[in-house]
Every structure is written in C-alpha cells, then in structure tokens.
Tab-separated table of C-alpha atoms in Angstrom:
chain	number	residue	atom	x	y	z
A	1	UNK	CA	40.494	17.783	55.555
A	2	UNK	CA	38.063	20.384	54.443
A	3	UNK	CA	35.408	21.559	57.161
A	4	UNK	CA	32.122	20.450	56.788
A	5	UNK	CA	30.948	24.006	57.545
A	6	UNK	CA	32.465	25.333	54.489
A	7	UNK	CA	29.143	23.580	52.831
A	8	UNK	CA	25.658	25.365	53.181
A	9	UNK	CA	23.342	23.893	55.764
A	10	UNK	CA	20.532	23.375	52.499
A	11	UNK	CA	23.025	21.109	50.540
A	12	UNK	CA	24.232	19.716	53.345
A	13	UNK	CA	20.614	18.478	54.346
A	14	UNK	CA	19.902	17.698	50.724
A	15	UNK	CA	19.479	13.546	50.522
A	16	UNK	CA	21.731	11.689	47.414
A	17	UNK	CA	19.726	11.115	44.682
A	18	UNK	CA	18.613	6.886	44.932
A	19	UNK	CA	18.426	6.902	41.067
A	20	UNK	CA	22.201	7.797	41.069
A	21	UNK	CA	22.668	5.229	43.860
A	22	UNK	CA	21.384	2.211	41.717
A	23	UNK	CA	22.898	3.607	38.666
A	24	UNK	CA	26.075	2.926	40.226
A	25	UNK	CA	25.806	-0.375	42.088
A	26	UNK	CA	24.229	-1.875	38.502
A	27	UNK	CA	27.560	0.055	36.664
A	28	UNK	CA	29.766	-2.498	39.084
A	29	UNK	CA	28.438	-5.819	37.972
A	30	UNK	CA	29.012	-7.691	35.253
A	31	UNK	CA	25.899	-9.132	33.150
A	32	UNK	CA	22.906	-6.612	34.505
A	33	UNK	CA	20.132	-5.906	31.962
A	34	UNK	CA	19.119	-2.690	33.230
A	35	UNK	CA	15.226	-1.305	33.218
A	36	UNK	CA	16.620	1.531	35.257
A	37	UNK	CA	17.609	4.321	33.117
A	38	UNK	CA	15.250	7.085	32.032
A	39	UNK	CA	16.360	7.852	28.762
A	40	UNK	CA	15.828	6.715	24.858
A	41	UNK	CA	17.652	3.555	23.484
A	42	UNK	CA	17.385	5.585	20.192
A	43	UNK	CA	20.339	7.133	18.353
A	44	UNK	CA	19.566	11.202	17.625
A	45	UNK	CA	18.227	10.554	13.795
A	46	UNK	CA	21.509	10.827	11.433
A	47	UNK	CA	19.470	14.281	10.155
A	48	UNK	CA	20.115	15.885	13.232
A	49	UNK	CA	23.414	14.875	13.834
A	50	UNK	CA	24.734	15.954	10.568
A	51	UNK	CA	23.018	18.902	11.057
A	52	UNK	CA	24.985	19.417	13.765
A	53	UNK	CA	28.161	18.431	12.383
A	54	UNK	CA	27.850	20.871	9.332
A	55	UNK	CA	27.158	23.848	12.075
A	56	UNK	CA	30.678	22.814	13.442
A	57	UNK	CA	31.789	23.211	9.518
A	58	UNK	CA	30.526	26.466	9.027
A	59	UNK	CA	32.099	27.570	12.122
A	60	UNK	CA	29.384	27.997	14.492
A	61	UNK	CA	31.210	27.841	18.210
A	62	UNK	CA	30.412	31.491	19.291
A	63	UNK	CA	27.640	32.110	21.698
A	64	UNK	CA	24.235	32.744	20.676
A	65	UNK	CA	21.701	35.153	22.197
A	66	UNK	CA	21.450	34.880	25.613
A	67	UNK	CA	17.431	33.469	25.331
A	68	UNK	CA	18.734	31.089	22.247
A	69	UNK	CA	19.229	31.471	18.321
A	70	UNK	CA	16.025	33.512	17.066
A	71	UNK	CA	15.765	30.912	14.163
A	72	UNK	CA	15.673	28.502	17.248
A	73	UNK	CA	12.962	29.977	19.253
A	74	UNK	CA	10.756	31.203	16.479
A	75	UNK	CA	10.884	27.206	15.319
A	76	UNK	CA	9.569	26.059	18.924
A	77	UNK	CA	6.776	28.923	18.475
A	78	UNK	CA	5.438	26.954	15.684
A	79	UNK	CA	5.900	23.903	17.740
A	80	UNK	CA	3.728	24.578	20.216
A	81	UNK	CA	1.442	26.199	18.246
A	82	UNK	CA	0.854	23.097	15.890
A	83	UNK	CA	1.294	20.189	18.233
A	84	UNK	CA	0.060	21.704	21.343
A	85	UNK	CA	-2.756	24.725	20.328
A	86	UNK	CA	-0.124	26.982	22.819
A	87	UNK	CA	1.076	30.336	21.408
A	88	UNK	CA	4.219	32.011	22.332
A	89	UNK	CA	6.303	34.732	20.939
A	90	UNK	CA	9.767	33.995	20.031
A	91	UNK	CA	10.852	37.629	20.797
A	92	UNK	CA	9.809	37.302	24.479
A	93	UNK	CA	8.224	34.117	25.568
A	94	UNK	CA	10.407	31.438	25.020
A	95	UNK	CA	13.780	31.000	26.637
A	96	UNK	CA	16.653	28.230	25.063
A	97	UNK	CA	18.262	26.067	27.675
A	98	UNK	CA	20.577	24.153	28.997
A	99	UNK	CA	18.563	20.942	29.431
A	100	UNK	CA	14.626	20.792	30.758
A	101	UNK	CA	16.222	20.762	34.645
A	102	UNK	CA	17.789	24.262	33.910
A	103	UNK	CA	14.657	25.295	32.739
A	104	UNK	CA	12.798	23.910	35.816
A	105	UNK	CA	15.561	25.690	38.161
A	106	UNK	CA	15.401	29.121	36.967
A	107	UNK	CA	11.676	28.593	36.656
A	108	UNK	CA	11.613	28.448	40.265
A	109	UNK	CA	14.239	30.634	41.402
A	110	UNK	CA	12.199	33.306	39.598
A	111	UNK	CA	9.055	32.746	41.064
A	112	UNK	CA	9.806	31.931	44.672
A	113	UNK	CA	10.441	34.245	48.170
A	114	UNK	CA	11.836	32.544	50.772
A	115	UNK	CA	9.457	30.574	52.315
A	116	UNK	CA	7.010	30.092	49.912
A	117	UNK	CA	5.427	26.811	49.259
A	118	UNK	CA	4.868	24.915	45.842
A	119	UNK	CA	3.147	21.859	46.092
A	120	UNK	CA	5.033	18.916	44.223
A	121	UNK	CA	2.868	15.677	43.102
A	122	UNK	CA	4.061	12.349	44.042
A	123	UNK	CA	5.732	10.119	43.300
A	124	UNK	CA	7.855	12.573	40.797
A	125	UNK	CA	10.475	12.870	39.219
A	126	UNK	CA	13.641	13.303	42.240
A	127	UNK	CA	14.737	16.535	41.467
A	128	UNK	CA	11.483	18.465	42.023
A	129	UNK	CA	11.459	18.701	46.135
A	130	UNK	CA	15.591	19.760	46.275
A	131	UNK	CA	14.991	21.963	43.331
A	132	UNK	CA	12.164	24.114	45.487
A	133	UNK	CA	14.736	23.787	48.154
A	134	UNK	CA	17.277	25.520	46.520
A	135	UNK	CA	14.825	27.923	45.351
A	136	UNK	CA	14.426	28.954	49.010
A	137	UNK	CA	10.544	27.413	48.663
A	138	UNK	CA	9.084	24.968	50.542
A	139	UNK	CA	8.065	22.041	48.934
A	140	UNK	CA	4.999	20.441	50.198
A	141	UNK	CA	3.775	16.974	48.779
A	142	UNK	CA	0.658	15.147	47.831
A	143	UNK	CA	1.053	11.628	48.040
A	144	UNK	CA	-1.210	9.790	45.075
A	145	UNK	CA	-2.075	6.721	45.082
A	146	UNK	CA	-2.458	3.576	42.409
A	147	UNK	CA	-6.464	3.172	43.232
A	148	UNK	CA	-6.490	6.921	41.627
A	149	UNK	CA	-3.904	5.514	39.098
A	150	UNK	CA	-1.355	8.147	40.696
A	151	UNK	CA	-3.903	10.960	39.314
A	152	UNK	CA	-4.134	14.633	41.658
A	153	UNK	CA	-7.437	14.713	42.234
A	154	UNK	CA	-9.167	18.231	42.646
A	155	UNK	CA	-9.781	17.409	46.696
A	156	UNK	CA	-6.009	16.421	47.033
A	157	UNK	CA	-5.059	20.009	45.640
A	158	UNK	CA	-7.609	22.098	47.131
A	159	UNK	CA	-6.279	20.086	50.733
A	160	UNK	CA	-2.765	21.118	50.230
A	161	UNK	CA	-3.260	24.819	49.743
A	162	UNK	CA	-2.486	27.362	52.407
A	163	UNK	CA	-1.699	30.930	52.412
A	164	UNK	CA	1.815	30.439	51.144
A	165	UNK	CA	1.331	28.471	48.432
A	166	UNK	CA	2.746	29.958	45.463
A	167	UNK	CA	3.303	27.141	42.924
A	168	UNK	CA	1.651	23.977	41.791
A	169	UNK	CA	4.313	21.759	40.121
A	170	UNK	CA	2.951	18.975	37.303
A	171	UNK	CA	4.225	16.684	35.109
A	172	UNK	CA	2.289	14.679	32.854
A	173	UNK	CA	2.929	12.262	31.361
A	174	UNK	CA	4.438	11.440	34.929
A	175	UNK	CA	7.507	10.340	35.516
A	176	UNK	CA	7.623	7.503	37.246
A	177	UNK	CA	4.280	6.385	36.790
A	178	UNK	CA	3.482	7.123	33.306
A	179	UNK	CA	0.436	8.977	34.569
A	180	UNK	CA	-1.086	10.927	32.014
A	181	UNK	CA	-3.975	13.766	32.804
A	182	UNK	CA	-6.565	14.424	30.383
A	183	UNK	CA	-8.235	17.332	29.721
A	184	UNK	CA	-11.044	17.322	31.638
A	185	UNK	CA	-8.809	16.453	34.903
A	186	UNK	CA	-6.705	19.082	33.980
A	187	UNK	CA	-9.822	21.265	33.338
A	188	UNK	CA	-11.041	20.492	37.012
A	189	UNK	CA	-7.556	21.217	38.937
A	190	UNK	CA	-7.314	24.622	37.161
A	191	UNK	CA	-10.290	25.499	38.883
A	192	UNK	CA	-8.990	25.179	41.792
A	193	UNK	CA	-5.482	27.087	40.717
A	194	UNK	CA	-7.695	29.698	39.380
A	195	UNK	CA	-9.986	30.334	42.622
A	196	UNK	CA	-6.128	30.053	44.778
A	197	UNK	CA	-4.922	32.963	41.956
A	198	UNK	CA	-1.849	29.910	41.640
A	199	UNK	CA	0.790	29.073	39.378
A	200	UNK	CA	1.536	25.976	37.546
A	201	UNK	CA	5.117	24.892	36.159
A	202	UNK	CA	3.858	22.177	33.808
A	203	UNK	CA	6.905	19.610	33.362
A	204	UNK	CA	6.019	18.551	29.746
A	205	UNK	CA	8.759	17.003	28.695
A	206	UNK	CA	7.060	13.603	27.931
A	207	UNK	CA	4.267	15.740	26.321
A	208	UNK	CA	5.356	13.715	22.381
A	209	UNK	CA	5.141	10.327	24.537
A	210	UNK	CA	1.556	9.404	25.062
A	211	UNK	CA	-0.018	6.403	23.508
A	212	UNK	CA	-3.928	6.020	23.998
A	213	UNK	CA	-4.736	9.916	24.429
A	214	UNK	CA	-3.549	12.927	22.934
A	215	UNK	CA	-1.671	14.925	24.999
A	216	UNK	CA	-3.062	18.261	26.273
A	217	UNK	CA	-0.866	20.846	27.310
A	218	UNK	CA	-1.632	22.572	30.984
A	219	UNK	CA	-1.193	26.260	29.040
A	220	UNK	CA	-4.189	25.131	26.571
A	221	UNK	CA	-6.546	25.440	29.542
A	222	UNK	CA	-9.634	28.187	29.500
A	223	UNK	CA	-7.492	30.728	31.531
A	224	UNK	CA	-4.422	28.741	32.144
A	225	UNK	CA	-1.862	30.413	29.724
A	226	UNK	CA	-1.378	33.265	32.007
A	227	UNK	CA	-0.328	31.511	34.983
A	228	UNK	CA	1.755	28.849	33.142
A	229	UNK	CA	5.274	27.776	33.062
A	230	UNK	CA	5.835	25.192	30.503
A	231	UNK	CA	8.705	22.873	30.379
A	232	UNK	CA	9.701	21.176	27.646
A	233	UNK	CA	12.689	19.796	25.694
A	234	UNK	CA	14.642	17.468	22.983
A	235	UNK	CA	15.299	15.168	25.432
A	236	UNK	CA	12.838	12.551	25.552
A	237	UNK	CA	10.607	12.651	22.406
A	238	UNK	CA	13.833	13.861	20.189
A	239	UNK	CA	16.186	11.354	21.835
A	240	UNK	CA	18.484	14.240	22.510
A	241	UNK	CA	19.646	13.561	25.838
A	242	UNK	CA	23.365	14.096	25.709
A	243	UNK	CA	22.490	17.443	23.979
A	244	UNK	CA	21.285	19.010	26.736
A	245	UNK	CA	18.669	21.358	25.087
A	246	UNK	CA	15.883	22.548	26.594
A	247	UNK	CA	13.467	25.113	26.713
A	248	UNK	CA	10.696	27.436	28.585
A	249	UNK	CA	7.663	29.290	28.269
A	250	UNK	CA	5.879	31.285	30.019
A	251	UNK	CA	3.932	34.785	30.125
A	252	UNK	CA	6.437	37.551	28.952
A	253	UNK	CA	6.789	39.288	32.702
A	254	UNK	CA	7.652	35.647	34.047
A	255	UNK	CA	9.716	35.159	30.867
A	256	UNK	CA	11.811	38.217	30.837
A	257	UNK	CA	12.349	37.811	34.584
A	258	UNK	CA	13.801	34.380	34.170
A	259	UNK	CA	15.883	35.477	31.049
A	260	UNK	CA	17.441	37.813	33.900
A	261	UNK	CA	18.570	34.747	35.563
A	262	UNK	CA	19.786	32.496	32.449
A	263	UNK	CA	22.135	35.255	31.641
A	264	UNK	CA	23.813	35.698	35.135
A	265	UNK	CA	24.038	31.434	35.132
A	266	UNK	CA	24.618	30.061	31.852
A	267	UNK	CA	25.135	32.865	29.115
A	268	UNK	CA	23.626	30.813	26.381
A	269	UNK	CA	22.436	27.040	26.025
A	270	UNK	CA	25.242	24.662	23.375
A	271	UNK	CA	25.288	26.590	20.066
A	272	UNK	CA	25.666	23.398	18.312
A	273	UNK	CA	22.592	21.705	19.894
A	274	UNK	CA	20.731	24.768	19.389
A	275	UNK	CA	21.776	24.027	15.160
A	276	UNK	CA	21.011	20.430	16.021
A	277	UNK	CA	17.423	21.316	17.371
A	278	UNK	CA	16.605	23.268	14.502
A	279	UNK	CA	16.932	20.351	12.093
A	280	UNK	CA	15.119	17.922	14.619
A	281	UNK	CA	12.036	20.395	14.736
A	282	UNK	CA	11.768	21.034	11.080
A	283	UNK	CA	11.931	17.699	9.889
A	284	UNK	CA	12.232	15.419	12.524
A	285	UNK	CA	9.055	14.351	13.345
A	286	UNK	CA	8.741	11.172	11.315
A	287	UNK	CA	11.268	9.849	13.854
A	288	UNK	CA	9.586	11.152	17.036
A	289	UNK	CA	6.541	9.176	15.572
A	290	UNK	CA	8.317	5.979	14.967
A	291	UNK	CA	9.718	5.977	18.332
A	292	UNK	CA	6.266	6.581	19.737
A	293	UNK	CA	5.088	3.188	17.978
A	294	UNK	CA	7.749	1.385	18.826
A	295	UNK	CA	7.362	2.285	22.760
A	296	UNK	CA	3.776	2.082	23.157
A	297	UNK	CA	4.580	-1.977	21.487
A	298	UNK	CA	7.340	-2.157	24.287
A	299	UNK	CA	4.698	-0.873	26.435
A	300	UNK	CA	1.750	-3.309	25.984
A	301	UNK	CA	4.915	-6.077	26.101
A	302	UNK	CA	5.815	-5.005	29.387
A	303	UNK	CA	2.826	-4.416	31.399
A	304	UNK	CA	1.239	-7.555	30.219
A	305	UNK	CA	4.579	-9.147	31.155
A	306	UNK	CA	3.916	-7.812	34.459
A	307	UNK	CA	0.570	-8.499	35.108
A	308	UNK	CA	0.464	-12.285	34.056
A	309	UNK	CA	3.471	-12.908	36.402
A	310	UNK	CA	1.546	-11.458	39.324
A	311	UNK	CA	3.082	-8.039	39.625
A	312	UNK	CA	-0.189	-5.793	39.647
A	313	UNK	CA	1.091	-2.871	37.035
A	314	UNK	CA	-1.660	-0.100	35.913
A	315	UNK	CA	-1.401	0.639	32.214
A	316	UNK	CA	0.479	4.288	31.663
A	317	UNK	CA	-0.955	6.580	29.052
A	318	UNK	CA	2.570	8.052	28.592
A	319	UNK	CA	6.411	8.748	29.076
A	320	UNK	CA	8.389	5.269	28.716
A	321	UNK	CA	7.894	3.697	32.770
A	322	UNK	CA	5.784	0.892	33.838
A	323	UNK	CA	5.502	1.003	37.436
A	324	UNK	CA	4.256	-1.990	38.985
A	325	UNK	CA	3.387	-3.026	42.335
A	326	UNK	CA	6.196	-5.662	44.272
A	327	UNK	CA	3.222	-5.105	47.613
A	328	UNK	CA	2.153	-9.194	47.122
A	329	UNK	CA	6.144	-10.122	47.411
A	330	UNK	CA	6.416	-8.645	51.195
A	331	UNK	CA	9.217	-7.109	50.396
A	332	UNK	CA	9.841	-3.174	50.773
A	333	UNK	CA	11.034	-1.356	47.232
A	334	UNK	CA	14.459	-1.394	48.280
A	335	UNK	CA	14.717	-4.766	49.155
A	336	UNK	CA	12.994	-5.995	45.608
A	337	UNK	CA	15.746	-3.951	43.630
A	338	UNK	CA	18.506	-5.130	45.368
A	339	UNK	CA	17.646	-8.797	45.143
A	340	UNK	CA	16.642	-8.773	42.076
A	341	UNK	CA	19.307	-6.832	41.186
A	342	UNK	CA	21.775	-9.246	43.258
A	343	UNK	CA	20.072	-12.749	42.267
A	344	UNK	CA	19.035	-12.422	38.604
A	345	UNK	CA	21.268	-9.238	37.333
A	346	UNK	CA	18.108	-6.935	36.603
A	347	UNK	CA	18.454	-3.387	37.430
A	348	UNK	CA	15.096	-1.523	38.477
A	349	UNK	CA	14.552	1.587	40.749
A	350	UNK	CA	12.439	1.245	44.188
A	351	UNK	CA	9.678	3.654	43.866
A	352	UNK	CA	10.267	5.189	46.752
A	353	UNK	CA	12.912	7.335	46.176
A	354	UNK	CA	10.384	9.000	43.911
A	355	UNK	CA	8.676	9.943	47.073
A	356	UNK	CA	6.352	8.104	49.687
A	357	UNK	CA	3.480	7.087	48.172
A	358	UNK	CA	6.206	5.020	45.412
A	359	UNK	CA	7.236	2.573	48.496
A	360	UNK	CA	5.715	-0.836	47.135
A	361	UNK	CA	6.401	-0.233	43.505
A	362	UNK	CA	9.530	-0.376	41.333
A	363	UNK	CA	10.146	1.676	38.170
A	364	UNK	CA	11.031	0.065	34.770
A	365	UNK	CA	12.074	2.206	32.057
A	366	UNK	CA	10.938	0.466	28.813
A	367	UNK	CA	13.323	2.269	26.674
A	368	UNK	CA	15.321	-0.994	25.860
A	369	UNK	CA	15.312	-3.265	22.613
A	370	UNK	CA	12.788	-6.030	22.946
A	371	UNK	CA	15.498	-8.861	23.509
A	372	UNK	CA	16.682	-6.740	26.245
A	373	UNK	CA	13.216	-6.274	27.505
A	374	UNK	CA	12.583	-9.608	27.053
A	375	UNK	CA	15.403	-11.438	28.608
A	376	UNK	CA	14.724	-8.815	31.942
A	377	UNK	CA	11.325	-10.255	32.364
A	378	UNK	CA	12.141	-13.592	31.687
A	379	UNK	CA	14.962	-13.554	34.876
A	380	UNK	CA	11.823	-11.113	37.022
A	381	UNK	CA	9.778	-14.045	36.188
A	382	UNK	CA	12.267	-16.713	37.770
A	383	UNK	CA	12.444	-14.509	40.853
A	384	UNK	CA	9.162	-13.906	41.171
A	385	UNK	CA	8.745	-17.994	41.407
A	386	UNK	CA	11.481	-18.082	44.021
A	387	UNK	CA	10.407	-15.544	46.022
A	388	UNK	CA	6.747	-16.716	45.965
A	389	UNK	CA	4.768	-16.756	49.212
C-alpha cells in the first residue's frame, strides 16, 4: 500500500470536486436526462473541424511557440479589440493555452506569495478556491446572495479586503448563477480595486453568452486594463470543449512573467486546436451567434418552466445555467439532486458545492435540445407534486 504521506498535506486537504461526484452517480443509471453538465450540446461548426483536419494534412504536429502560433494570437488581438473595445499585443500580451483552467492556474501562480489572499465570489465556479490553494494564496470568500441576484456589491468587496489581499477573482457571466455585471456595477467595484491598488483575474469565458445586455469586459474599465487578467477561451461560446484551447491577457510584465511559467508546464497549447481556433475566429462567428439565439430560447423555456412550477429561479443575463431555488421543498441541495435524481432520472447539481451561499439552489445547465429540456422538466414537475408540502 502506498503511504498516505507520500501525498502533500494541500492535496491531501483538497475536498473532491461534487460536480465530478454527480457526474458519476448519473453515468451509472440507465435513463437519466441530465441538466448537469456545463458544456455546449453543439458540434464544433464542420468549418472548424476541417480546418483542423487539413492542418493534420499539411503536417502540422510540431510544437508551436511557446505563447501560441503568432497567426493565432495576433487573431485574438483583433478579437478583443472588436468584440470587447480591449487592446492587446500579440507579441507580448496574449498567451495560448491549454484550456481557460490553465490559464486561470498560471494566472495565479504568477501573481501570488505564499500567504496572500484573493478574494473569490460565490457561489463560483469549483475550481477557483483549490486553484488559490495551490497557488500558495489564501482564498477568502464572499457569499452573495439571490435578493442581490448573486451580484458583489461594492460594500461586500470593500468588507473583504485586508492587508493581504492581493487578488479579486470574477467571473461574469457567472457560473453557476448566470449572473451577469453591467458596466456601471463593474464601474463601482473598480473603485474600490483601484483605492486597494488590487488585481482582478476576470474569468470571461462566458463573455459571447449574454442575452439581454451586452457584455462588458472588466479590462474596458476607466483604469482597469492595467491591473487586469483576462480569461477567456473556445470553450463555451466556440463549442470547443474537447479542444482544450484557451487563452490570457494581461499587462506585458504580468504577461511575460506567466509565459515564464507556461513554458516550464506545458511547452505549447495543441497545435491542431491552435489551426482549429484560427478558422473559428475568422469566420466563425455566424455560429457563435446562432448558438446564442438558440440558448437565450432554451433560456426563457427553462426559467419560466421553473417559476410556474413553484421553483423561485431569477432570470440570468448570461452563460447557459438557471439556478433556481429548491428552499420551499425543505429539502437541503443535496438531498433535492439525489431524489430527483433517484425518483424521476434527472440529473442536476446542488448549489452548494459551488460554495455556501449555493445551499438551497440547484444548477441546471440548459445546454440540452429542447425535447431533452423538455422531458427534464416535465419529470421535475411530477416531483415537485409529490414532494409538495
């Protein structure tokens, strides 16, 4: 048997993920429609595929430069530039990598001494608090709340700040919540980063998923390029998941010091993803638009869905997660997901593995087709009845 101690005490302490933990107990059973899983039920767009099948042709398997293909990064400058009003240099600003969640590691790991504190918005995405961890940070949370529609608000921030703060990590549109902040709310918190001399790493990776306002990026701030790490990747608005492409920006000192990093770790994100990305930026966004509609229509579905069968569920400017309240069943979040899941086959995740102030909500990922969508509420809605008080 292998010793225990061989492990370091920090991953040791770390908890499981509870996404993973519901991903697997739904994998077991036959029949589940599952609203659990945080990723597109779009194919990547034949364009980019073939793209990337033609790179393979041409014999493109070596490894690129270290920060990305040029072509690559020079592609995302215009990106952000166009979609976001966000400039960044290709030579020095904007790192290629191996998924968003590399991006937010080394995005910490540069930044942090041990001991220093970033304060992490909740509920969030699950990686965020272990990822400071590792770091050797300290993660400190702010519990929001659905009466602020799971919004920081300035107080909440300027509250949580101490003398080791470093770091103020964001991501809007939120996952699980959907949360998007608009400008002005993103105006008044960089105040308050501003007067702290802060940072931000802005998790934008839902940034080409929001419905009723147009997204602001936290970089396009009076003052807030400078002390910004943005996050972004193909992921989500692309429906690139299995690629694993990602990338970062940030000021070129911050930059260059995480490029330091990426090439001790990971050498180079996929060449052929990199090829794939390239197509998906240059003429994919007819697609990422069509998704868009089609989610904010699943959107409206579900949260109606949800409110007329009694499950209180704010509307979400963003992202592709309703996240309604299960408070009026009595039941905790875990104990609502694994009924439901048990009785009627529906997967969900209990908020509050996104953190504490999730506990009396459940997350439903409405990137399914409509007759999958459909059925799922339709078996919610015969629980709900049995389970009424």
């Amino acid at each position: 048997m292998i010793k225990t101690s061989y492990v370091s005490r920090t991953i040791a302490e770390l908890k499981p993920s509870g996404i993973r933990r519901f991903f697997d107990l739904a994998a077991n059973l036959e029949g589940v429609v599952s609203l659990g899983v945080g990723e597109p039920d779009f194919v990547t767009s034949w364009a980019v595929r073939e793209a990337a099948i033609n790179s393979l042709e041409e014999g493109y398997t070596s490894y690129t430069a270290n920060a990305g293909l040029f072509e690559l990064r020079s592609e995302i400058s215009w990106y952000m530039e166009k979609q976001f009003h966000v400039s960044y240099r290709p030579e020095d600003q904007i790192i290629v990598t191996v998924g968003a969640s590399q991006a937010l590691d080394i995005a910490l790991r540069t930044i942090l001494n041990p001991g220093e504190e970033v304060i992490v918005v909740e509920p969030c995405f699950v990686a965020y608090a272990p990822l400071v961890t590792m770091a050797g940070g300290i993660p400190v949370t702010v519990q929001t709340s659905k009466d602020d529609d799971f919004k920081l608000t300035p107080g909440q921030l300027e509250a949580a700040i101490t003398p080791k703060t470093k770091a103020v990590l964001i991501c809007s549109p939120n996952n699980p919540t959907g949360t998007q902040l608009g400008q002005e709310e993103l105006v008044m918190l960089a105040d308050i980063i501003k007067k702290h001399d802060l940072l931000v790493i802005s998790d934008e990776i839902y940034a080409e998923l929001a419905y009723d306002e147009k997204f602001t990026s936290f970089a396009a701030i009076d003052g807030m390029h400078e002390r910004t790490i943005v996050i972004n990747g193909f992921s989500k608005g692309f429906a690139m998941t299995g690629w694993r492409l990602g990338f970062v920006c940030a000021p070129k000192e911050i930059s260059e010091a995480m490029l330091k990093l990426h090439q001790y770790a990971m050498m180079c994100a996929p060449t052929v993803a990199q090829h794939a990305a390239l197509e998906a930026l240059r003429h994919g966004m007819q697609d990422v638009e069509e998704m868009r509609r089609s989610y904010r229509r699943r959107r409206n579905y579900i949260v109606n869905s949800f409110n007329d069968m009694g499950l209180d569920c704010h509307n979400p400017g963003g992202a592709f997660y309703a996240f309604p309240s299960i408070e009026k069943t009595g039941m905790t979040s875990l104990e609502f997901a694994e009924k439901l899941l048990t009785e009627e086959l529906v997967a969900v995740v209990p908020g509050d593995v996104f953190g504490e102030s999730g506990e009396g909500h459940i997350r439903c990922s409405y990137a399914s087709s409509m007759e999958q969508l459909q059925e799922a509420l339709r078996r919610m809605e015969r629980f709900m009845k049995n389970h009424s008080q």
